[in-house]
CSV table of C-alpha atoms and ligand atoms in Angstrom, one decimal:
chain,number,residue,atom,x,y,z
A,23,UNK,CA,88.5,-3.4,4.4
A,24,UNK,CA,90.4,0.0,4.2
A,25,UNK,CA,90.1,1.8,8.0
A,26,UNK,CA,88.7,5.3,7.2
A,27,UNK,CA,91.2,7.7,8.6
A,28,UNK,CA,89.3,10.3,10.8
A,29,UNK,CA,91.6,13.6,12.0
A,30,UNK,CA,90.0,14.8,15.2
A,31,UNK,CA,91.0,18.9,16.1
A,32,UNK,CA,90.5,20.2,19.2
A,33,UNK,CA,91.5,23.4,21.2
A,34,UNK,CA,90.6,23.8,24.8
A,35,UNK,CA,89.9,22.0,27.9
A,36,UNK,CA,86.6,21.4,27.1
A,37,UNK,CA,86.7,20.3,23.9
A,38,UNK,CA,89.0,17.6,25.5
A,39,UNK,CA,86.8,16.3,27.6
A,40,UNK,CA,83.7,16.3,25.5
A,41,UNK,CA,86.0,14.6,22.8
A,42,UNK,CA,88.2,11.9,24.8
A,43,UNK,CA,85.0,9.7,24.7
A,44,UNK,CA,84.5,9.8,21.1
A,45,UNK,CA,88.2,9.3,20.5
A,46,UNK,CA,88.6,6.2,23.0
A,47,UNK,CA,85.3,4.7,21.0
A,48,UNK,CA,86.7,5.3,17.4
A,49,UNK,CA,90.4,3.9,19.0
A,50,UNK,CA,88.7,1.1,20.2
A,51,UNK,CA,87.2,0.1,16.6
A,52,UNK,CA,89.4,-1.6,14.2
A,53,UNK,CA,88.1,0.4,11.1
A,54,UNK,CA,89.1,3.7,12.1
A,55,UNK,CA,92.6,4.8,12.1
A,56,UNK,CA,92.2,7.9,14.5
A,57,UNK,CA,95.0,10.9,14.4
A,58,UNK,CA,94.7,14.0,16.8
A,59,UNK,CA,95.6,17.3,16.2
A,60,UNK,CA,95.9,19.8,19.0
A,61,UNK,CA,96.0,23.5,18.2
A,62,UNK,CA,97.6,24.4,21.7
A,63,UNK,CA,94.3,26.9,21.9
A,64,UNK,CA,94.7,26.1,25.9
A,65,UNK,CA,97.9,24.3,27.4
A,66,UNK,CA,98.5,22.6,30.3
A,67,UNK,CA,94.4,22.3,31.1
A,68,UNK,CA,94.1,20.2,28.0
A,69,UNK,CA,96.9,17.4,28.2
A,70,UNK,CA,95.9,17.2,31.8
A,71,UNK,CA,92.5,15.6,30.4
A,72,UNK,CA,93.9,13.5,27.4
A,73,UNK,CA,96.2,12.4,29.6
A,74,UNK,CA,93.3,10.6,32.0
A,75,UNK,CA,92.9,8.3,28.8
A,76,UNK,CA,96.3,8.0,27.7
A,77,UNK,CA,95.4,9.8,24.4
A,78,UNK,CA,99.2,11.1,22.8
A,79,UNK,CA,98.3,14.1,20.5
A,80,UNK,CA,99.9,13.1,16.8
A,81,UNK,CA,100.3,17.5,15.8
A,82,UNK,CA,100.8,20.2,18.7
A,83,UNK,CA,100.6,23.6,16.5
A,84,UNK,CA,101.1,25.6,19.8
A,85,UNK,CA,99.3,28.8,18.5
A,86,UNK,CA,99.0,30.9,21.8
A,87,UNK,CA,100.2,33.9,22.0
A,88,UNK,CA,100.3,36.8,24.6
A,89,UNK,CA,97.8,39.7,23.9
A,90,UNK,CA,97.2,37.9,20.2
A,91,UNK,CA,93.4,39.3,18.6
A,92,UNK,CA,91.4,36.7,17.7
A,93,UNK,CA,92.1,37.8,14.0
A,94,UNK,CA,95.4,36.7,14.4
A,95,UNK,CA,94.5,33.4,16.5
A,96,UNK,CA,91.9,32.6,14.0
A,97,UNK,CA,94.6,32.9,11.2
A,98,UNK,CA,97.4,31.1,12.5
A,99,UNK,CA,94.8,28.2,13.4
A,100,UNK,CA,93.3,27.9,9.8
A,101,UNK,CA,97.4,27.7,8.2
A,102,UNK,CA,98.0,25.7,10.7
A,103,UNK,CA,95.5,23.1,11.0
A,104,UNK,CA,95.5,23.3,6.6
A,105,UNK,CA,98.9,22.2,6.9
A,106,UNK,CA,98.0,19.2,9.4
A,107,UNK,CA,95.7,18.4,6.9
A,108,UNK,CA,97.3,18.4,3.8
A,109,UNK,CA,99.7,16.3,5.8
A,110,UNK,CA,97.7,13.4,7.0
A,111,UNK,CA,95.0,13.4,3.9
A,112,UNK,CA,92.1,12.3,6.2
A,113,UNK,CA,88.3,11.1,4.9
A,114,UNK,CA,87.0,13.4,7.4
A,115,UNK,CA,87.7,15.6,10.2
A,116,UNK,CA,86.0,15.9,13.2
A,117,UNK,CA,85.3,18.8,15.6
A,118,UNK,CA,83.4,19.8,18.9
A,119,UNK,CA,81.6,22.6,20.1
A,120,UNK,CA,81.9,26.1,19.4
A,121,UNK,CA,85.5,27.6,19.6
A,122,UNK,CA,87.9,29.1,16.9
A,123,UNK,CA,89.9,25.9,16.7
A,124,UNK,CA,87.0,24.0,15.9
A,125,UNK,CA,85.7,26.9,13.7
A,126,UNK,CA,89.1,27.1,11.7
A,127,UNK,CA,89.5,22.7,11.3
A,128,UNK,CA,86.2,23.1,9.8
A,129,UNK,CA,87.1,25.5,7.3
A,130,UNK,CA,90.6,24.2,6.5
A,131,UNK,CA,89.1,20.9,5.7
A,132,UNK,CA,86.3,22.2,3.3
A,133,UNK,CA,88.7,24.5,1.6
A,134,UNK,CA,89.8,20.8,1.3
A,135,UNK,CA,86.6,19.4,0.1
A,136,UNK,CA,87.4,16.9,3.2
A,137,UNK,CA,83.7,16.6,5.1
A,138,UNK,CA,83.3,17.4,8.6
A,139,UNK,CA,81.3,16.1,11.6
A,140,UNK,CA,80.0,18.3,13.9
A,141,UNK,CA,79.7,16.9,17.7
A,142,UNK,CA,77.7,18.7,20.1
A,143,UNK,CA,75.8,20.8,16.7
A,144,UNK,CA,72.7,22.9,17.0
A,145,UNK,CA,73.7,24.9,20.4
A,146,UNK,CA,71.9,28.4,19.7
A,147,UNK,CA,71.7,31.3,22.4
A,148,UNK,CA,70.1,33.1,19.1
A,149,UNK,CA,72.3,36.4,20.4
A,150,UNK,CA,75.5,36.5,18.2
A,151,UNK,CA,77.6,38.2,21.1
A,152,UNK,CA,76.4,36.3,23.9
A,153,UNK,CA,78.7,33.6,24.1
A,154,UNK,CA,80.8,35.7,22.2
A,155,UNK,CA,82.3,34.2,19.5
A,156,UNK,CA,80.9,30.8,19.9
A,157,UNK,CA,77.4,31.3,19.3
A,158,UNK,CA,78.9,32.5,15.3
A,159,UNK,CA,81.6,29.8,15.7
A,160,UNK,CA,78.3,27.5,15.7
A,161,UNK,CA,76.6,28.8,13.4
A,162,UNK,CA,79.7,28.7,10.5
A,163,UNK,CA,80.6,25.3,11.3
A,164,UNK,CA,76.9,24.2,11.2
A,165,UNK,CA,77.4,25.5,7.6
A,166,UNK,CA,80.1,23.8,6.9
A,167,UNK,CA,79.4,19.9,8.6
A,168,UNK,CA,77.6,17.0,6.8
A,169,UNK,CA,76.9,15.2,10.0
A,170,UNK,CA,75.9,17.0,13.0
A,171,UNK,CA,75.9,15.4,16.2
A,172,UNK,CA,73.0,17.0,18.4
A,173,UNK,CA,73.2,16.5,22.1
A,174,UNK,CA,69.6,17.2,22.6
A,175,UNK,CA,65.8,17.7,21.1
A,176,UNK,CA,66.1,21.2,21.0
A,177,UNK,CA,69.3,21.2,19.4
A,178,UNK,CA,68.0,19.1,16.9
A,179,UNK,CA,65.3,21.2,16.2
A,180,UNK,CA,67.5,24.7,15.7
A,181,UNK,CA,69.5,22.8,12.8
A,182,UNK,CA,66.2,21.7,11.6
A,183,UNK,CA,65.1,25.5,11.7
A,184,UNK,CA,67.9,26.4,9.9
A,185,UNK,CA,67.3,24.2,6.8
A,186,UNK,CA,69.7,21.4,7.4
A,187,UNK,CA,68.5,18.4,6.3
A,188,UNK,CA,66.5,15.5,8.6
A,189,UNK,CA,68.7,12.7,7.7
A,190,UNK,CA,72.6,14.9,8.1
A,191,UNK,CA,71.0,15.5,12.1
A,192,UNK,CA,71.7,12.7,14.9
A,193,UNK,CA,70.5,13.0,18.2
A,194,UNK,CA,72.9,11.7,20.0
A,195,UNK,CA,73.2,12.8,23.3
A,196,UNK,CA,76.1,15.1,25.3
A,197,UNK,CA,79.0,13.6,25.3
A,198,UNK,CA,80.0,15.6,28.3
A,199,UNK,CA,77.8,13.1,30.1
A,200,UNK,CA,79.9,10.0,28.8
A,201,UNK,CA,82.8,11.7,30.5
A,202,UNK,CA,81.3,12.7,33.3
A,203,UNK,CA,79.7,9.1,34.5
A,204,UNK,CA,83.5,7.7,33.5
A,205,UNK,CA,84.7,10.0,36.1
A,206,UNK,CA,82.9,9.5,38.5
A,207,UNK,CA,82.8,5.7,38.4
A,208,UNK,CA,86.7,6.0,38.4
A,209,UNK,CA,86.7,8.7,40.9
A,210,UNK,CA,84.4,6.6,43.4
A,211,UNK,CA,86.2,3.2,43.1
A,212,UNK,CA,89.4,5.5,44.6
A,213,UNK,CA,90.5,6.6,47.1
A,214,UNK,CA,89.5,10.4,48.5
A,215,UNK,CA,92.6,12.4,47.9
A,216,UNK,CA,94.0,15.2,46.4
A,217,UNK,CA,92.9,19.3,46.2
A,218,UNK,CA,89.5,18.2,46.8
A,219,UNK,CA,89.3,16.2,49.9
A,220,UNK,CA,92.2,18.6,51.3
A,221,UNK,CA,89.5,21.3,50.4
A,222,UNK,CA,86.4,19.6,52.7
A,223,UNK,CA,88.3,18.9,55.1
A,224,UNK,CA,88.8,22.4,55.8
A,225,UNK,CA,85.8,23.5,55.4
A,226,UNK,CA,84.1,20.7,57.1
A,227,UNK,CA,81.0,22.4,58.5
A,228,UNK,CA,80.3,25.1,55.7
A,229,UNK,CA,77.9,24.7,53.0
A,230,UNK,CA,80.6,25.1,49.8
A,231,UNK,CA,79.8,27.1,46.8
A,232,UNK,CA,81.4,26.3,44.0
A,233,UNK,CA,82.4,28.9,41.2
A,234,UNK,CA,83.8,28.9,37.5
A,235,UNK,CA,83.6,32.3,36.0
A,236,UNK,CA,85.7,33.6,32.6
A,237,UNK,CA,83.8,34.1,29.8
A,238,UNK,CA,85.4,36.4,27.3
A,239,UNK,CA,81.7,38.4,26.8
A,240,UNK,CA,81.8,39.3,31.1
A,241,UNK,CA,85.5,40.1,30.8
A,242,UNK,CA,85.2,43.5,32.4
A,243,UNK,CA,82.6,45.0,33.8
A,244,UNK,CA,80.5,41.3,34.3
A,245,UNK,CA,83.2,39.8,36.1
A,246,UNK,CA,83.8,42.7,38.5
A,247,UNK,CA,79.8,42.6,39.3
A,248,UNK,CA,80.5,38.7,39.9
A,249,UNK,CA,83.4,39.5,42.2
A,250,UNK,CA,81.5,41.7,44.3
A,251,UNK,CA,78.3,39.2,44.5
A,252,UNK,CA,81.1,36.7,45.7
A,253,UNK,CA,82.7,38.7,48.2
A,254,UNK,CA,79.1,40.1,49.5
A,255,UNK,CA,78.4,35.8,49.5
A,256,UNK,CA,81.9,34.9,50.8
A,257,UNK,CA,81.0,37.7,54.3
A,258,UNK,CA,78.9,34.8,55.6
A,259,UNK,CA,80.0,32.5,57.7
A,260,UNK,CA,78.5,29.2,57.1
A,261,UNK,CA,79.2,29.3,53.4
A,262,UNK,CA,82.5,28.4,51.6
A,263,UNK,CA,83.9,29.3,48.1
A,264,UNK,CA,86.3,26.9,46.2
A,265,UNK,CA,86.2,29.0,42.7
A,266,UNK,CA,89.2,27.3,40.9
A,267,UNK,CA,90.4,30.4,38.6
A,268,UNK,CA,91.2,29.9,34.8
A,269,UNK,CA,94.4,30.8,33.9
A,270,UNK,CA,93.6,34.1,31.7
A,271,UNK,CA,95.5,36.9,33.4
A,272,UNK,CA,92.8,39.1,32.9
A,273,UNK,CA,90.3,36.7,34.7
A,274,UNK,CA,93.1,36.6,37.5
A,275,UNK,CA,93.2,40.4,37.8
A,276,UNK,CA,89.7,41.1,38.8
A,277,UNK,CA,88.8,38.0,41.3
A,278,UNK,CA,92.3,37.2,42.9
A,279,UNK,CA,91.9,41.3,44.7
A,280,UNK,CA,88.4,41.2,45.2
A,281,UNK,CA,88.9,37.8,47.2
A,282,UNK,CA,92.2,37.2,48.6
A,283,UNK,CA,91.0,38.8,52.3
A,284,UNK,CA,88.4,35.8,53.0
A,285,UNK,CA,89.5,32.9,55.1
A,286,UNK,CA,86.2,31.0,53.5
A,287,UNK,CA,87.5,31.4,49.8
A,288,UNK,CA,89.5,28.7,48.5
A,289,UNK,CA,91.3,30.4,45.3
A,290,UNK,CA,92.5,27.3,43.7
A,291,UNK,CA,94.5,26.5,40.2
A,292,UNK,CA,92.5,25.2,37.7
A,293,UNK,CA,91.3,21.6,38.7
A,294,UNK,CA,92.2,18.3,36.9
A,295,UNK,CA,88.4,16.9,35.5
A,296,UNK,CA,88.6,14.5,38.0
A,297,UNK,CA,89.2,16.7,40.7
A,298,UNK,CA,86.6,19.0,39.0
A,299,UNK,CA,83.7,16.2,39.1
A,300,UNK,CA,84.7,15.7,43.0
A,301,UNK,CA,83.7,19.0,43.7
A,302,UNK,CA,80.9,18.7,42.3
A,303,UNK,CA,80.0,16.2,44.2
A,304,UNK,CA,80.9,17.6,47.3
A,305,UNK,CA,79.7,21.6,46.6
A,306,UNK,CA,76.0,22.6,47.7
A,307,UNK,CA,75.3,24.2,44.7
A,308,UNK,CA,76.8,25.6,41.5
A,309,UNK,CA,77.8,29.7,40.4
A,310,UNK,CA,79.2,29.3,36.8
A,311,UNK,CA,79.6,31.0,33.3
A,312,UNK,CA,80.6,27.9,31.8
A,313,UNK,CA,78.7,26.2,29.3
A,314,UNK,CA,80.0,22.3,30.3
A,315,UNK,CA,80.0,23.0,33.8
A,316,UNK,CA,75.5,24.1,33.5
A,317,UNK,CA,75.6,20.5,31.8
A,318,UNK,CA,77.6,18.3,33.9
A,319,UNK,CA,76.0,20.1,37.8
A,320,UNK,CA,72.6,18.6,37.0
A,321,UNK,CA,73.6,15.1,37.0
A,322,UNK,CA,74.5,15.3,40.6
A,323,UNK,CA,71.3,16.7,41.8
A,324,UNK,CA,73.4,20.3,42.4
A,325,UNK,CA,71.1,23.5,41.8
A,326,UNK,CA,73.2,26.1,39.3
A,327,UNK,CA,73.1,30.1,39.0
A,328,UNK,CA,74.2,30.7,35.5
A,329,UNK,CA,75.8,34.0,35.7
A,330,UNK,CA,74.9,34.6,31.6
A,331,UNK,CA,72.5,36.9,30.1
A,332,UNK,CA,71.5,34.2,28.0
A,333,UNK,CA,71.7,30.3,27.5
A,334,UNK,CA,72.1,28.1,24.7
A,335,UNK,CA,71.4,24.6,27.1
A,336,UNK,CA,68.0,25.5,27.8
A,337,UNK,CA,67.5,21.9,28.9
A,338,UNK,CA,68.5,22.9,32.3
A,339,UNK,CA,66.4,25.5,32.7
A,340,UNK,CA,63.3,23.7,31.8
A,341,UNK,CA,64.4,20.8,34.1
A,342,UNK,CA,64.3,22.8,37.2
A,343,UNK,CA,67.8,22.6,38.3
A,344,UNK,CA,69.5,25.7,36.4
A,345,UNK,CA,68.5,29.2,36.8
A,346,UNK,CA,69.6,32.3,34.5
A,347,UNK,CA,70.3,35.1,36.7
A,348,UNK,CA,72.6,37.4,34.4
A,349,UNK,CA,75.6,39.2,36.0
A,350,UNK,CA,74.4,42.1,38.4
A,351,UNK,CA,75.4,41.8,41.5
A,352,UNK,CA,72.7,42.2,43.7
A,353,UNK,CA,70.9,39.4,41.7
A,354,UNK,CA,73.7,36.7,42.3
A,355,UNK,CA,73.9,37.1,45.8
A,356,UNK,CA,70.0,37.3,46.4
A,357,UNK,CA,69.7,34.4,44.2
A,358,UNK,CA,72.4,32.6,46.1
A,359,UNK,CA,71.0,33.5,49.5
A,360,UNK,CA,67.4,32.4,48.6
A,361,UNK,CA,69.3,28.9,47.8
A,362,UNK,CA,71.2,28.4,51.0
A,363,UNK,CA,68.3,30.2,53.2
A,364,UNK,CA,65.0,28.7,52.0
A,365,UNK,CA,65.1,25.0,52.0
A,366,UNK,CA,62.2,24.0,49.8
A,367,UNK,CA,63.7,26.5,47.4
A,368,UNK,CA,66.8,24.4,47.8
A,369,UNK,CA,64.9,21.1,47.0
A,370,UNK,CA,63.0,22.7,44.1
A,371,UNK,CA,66.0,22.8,42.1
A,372,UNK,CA,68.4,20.0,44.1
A,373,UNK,CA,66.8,16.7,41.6
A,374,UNK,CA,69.6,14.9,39.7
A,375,UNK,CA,68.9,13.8,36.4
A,376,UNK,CA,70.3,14.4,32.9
A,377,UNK,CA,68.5,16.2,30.7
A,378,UNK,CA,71.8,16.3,28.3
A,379,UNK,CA,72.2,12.6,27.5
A,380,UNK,CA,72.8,9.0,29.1
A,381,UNK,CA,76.4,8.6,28.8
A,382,UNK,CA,76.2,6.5,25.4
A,383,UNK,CA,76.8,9.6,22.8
A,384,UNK,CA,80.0,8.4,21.7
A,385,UNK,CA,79.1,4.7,20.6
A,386,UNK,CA,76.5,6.3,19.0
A,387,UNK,CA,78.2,8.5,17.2
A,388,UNK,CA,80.9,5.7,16.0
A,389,UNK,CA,77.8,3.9,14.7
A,390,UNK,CA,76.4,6.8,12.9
A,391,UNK,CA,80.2,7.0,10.8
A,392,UNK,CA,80.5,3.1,10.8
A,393,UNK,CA,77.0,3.5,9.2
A,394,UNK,CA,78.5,6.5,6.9
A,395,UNK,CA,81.1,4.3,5.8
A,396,UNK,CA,79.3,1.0,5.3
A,397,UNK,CA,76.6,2.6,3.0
A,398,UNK,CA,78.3,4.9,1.2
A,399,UNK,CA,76.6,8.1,1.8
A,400,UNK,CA,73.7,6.6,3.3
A,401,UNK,CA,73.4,7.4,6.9
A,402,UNK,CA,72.5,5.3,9.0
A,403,UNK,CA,69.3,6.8,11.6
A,404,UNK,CA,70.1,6.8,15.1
A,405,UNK,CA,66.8,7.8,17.4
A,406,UNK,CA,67.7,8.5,20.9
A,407,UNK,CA,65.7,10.6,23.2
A,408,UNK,CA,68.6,12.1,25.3
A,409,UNK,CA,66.4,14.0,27.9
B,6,UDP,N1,86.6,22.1,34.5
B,6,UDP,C1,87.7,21.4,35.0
B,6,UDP,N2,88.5,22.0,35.9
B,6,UDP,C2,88.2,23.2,36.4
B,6,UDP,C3,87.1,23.9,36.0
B,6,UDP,C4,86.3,23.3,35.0
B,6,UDP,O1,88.0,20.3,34.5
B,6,UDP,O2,89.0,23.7,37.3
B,6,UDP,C5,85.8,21.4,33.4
B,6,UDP,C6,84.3,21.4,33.7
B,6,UDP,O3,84.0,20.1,34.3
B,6,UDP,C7,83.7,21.5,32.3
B,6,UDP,C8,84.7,22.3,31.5
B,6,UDP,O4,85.9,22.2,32.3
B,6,UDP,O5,83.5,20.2,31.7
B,6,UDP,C9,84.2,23.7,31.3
B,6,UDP,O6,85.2,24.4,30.7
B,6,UDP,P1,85.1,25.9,30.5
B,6,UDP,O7,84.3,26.6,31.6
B,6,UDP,O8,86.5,26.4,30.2
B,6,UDP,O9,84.4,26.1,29.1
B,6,UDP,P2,82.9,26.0,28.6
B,6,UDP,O10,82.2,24.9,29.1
B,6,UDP,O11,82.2,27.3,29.0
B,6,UDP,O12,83.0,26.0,27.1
């Protein structure tokens, strides 16, 4: 039998780790012939996480550029991902998430007639500039895709809502859960070592916070109101901070002067994942922006402040162990306080579980395409209930 050849695109540190699952399952099954193409959309932050599963990107397009608009990144991406493409002529092209590499792959392969899979599909915050550009990023690709990947009920539902057909949706589960348990299972059969355990060590007796904050909508004004809340958080003396700081210059620029005078704040390089999932095991709860990090806290039991105006993982929220408390200032650090002061507040929201999958999303996703394949245009149904 002929292996299907499946190009998989991806752009950020994220998309790594929410892919690296799906690409070590389709690597590890003799009828897929699996090439990876790298857009370069983040650097270092990526191969750090293909590297934990030895995955060797087959194109590097390198398409950063200082100060470059997302016009111009969105453009270079779509030539330059075409071109991988029309080079490796593959059956069908899969992407993750939300971002312009993964918007610009699935439009280079339609313009291609070449269909697309869709993993992680149906995220909606329902406000097109909150996460701005993803939430439109969804949407378009959502267009585009003939299998969509849905990590949970509700995102099942929004493609649903949105007229895609019953039998193109899979509920599949996160695959940011597949990584995670990996991780951790690695990360507990080793030894404690590295930033992490140099990091609790110093701050033996404080209760640490941890922090991930750089989302392009808060650039400005939302991230200065999140500096101050840390700094008002960071004047107490039984909590710590580790916040490791993304590499955008312009993320740099507001926390690094807002921080730098605390002995309790722990500005740190970005961590490797593994380093990452340590500290959140070790941290007492969770201040982020991110969108992986609001999926990936609850599975350790660790309560979250997302420091959003709104949320497209709502699954959190109904769970009981996220909270959406925006970016004003006054509102973080209250929040925060009410977490570190009032114990049975604490508890409320301190209840692992994961409401985004059970770590299996990438077999089933391989068995949805094996089914794809097999039938020829019939897909094969895959039922899961992820919460
Ligand atoms: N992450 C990491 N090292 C860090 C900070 C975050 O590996 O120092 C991981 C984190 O576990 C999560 C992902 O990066 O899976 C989140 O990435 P980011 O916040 O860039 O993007 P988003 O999730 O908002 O798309």
């Amino acid at each position: 039998m002929e292996e299907t050849r499946i190009l998989v695109v991806l752009g950020t540190r994220p998309e790594a780790i929410k892919l690296f699952p799906v690409i070590a399952a389709l690597r590890a099954d003799a009828r897929f012939a699996v090439r990876v193409c790298v857009s370069g959309q983040h650097r270092g932050i990526l191969d750090q996480v293909l590297d934990l599963t030895d995955i060797r990107p087959d194109h590097d397009l390198g398409v950063m550029r200082p100060g470059q608009s997302l016009d111009a990144l969105t453009g270079a991406l779509l030539s330059g991902i075409g071109a991988v493409i029309d080079a490796e002529r593959p059956d069908r092209v899969i992407v993750q998430g939300d971002t312009a590499t993964a918007f610009a792959a699935a439009l280079a392969a339609y313009h291609r007639r070449i269909p697309v899979a869709h993993v992680e599909a149906g995220l909606r915050s329902r406000d097109i500039y909150h996460p701005w550009p993803e939430e439109v990023n969804r949407k378009l690709i959502a267009g585009i895709a003939d299998l969509h990947f849905a990590p949970t009920q509700s995102a099942a539902a929004a493609l649903r809502c949105e007229g895609i057909a019953d039998s193109r949706i899979h509920l599949v589960g996160n695959t940011v859960v597949d990584a995670l348990l990996w991780v951790r299972e690695r990360n507990r059969g080793a030894p404690a070592a590295g930033p992490v355990a140099a990091l609790a060590e110093r701050f033996q007796w404080r209760r640490i916070v941890a922090v991930t904050s750089h989302r392009r909508e808060n650039l400005g004004n939302g991230l200065a109101e999140i500096a101050a809340a840390l700094s008002r958080i960071a004047a107490r003396d039984d909590v710590a901070i580790v916040f490791p700081l993304h590499p955008n210059p312009a993320v740099r620029a507001i926390f690094e002067p807002a921080l730098a005078g605390f002995a309790n704040v722990a500005l740190v390089d970005p961590l490797d994942y593994p380093q990452f999932v340590a500290l959140l095991d070790l941290c007492t709860l969770v201040l982020t922006d991110s969108g992986g990090v609001q999926e990936e806290a609850p599975a350790f039991g660790k309560p979250v402040l997302v420091m959003r105006e709104t949320t497209e993982r709502p699954e959190g929220i109904a769970a009981g162990t996220a909270k959406l408390v925006g970016t004003n200032t006054d509102r973080i650090a209250a929040e925060t306080f009410a977490l570190l002061d009032d114990p049975a507040a604490y508890a409320a929201m301190a209840r692992a579980h994961q409401p985004f999958g059970d770590g299996r999303a990438a077999q089933r996703i391989v068995e949805v395409l094996t089914g794809m394949e097999n039938r020829a245009g019939e897909v094969s149904r895959v039922r899961v209930d992820a919460a």
